[in-house]
Short mmCIF file of C-alpha atoms in Angstrom, two decimals:
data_model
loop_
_atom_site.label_atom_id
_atom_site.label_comp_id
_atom_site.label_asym_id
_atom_site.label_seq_id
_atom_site.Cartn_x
_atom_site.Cartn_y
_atom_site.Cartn_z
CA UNK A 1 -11.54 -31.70 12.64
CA UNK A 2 -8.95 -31.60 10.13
CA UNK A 3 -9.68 -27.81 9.41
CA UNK A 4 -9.22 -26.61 13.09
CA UNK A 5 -5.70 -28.17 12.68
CA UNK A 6 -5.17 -26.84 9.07
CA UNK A 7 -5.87 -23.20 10.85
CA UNK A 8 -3.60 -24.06 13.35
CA UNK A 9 -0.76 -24.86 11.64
CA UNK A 10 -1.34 -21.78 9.45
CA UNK A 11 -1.10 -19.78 12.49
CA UNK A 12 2.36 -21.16 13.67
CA UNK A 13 3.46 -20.71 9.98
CA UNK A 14 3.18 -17.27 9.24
CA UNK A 15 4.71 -16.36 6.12
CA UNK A 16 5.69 -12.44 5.44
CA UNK A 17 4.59 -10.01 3.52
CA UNK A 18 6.23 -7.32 1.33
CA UNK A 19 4.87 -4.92 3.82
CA UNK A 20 6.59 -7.01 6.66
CA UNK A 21 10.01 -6.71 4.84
CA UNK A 22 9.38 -2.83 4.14
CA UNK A 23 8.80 -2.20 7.86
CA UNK A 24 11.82 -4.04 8.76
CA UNK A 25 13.97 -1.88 6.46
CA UNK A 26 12.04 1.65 7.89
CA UNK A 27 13.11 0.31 11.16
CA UNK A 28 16.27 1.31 10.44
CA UNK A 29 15.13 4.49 11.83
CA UNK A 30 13.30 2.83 15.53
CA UNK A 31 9.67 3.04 15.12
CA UNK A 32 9.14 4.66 11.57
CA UNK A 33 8.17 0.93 10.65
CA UNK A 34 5.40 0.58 13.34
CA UNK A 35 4.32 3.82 11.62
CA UNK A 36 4.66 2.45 8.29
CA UNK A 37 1.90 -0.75 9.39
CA UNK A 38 -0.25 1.81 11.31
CA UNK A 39 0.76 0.87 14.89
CA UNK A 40 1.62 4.88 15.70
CA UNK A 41 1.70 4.92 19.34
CA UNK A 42 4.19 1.78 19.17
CA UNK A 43 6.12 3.99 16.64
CA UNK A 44 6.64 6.93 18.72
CA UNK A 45 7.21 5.20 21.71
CA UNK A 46 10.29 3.03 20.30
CA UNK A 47 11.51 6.18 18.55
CA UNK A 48 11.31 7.83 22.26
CA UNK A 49 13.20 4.89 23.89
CA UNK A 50 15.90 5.01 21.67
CA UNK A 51 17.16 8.25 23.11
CA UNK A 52 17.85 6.56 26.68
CA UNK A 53 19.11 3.82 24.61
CA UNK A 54 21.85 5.57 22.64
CA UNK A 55 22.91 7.82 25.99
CA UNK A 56 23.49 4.75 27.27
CA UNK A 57 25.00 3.06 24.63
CA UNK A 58 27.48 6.23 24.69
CA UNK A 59 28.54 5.67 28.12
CA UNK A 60 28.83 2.09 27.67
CA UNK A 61 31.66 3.63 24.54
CA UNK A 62 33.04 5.58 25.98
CA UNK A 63 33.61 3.00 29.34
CA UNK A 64 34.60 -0.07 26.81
CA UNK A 65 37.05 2.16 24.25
CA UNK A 66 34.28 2.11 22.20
CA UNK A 67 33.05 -1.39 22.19
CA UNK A 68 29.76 -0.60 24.11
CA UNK A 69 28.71 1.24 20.15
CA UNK A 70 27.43 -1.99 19.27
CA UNK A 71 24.64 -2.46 21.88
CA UNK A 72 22.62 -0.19 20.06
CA UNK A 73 22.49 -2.96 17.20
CA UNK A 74 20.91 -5.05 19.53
CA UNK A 75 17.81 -2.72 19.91
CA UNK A 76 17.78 -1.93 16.62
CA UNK A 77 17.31 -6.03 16.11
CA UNK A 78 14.65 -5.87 18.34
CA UNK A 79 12.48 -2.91 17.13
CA UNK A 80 13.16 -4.96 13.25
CA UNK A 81 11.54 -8.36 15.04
CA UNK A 82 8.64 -6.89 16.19
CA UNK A 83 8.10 -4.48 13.47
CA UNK A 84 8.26 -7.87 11.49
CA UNK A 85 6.26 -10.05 13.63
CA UNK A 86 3.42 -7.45 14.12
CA UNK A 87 0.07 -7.27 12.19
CA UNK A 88 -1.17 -4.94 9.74
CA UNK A 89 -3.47 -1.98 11.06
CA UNK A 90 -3.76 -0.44 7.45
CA UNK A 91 -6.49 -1.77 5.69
CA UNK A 92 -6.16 -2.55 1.52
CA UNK A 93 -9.35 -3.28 -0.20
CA UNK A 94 -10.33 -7.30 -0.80
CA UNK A 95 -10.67 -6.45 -4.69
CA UNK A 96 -9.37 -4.40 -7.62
CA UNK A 97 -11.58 -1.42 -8.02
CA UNK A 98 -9.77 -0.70 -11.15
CA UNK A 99 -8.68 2.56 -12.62
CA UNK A 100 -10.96 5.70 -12.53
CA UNK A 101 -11.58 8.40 -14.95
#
């Protein structure tokens, strides 16, 4: 019993990985982190909804005296948080296979 709520609590505290921070700081272009963890179709797909985003994050500028520019920080927030939050797709080998000659 006390292992199905050792999992559990695992589950709700997911620690990240150094591949979690690396995708968050690809993301900085929307998607190329998705790409980085495998997820390609997610990758394209926020790097093609960023192009409605930022014509209408230009409007919003240029209707605000320029105030609307930082709306597109609040996608690029949200593409980081999932590229965070998602899992892996590229597999890495359970053990060392050492070095080959």
């Amino acid at each position: 019993m006390t292992d199905a709520i050792g999992s559990a609590a695992r589950r709700k505290l997911r620690k990240g990985k150094a591949s979690d921070a690396v995708a968050v700081i690809l993301s900085i272009i929307p998607g190329l982190g998705h790409i980085y963890k495998g997820h390609k179709l997610a990758g394209f797909l926020w790097m093609a909804g960023a192009i409605p985003v930022g014509i209408f994050v230009l409007l919003a500028a240029v209707a605000s005296a320029g105030f609307g520019v930082g709306l597109f920080f609040f996608y690029l927030i949200a593409v980081m948080l999932h590229a965070y939050a998602v899992d892996d797709r590229v597999v890495t080998p359970r053990e060392d296979e050492g070095e080959e000659y």
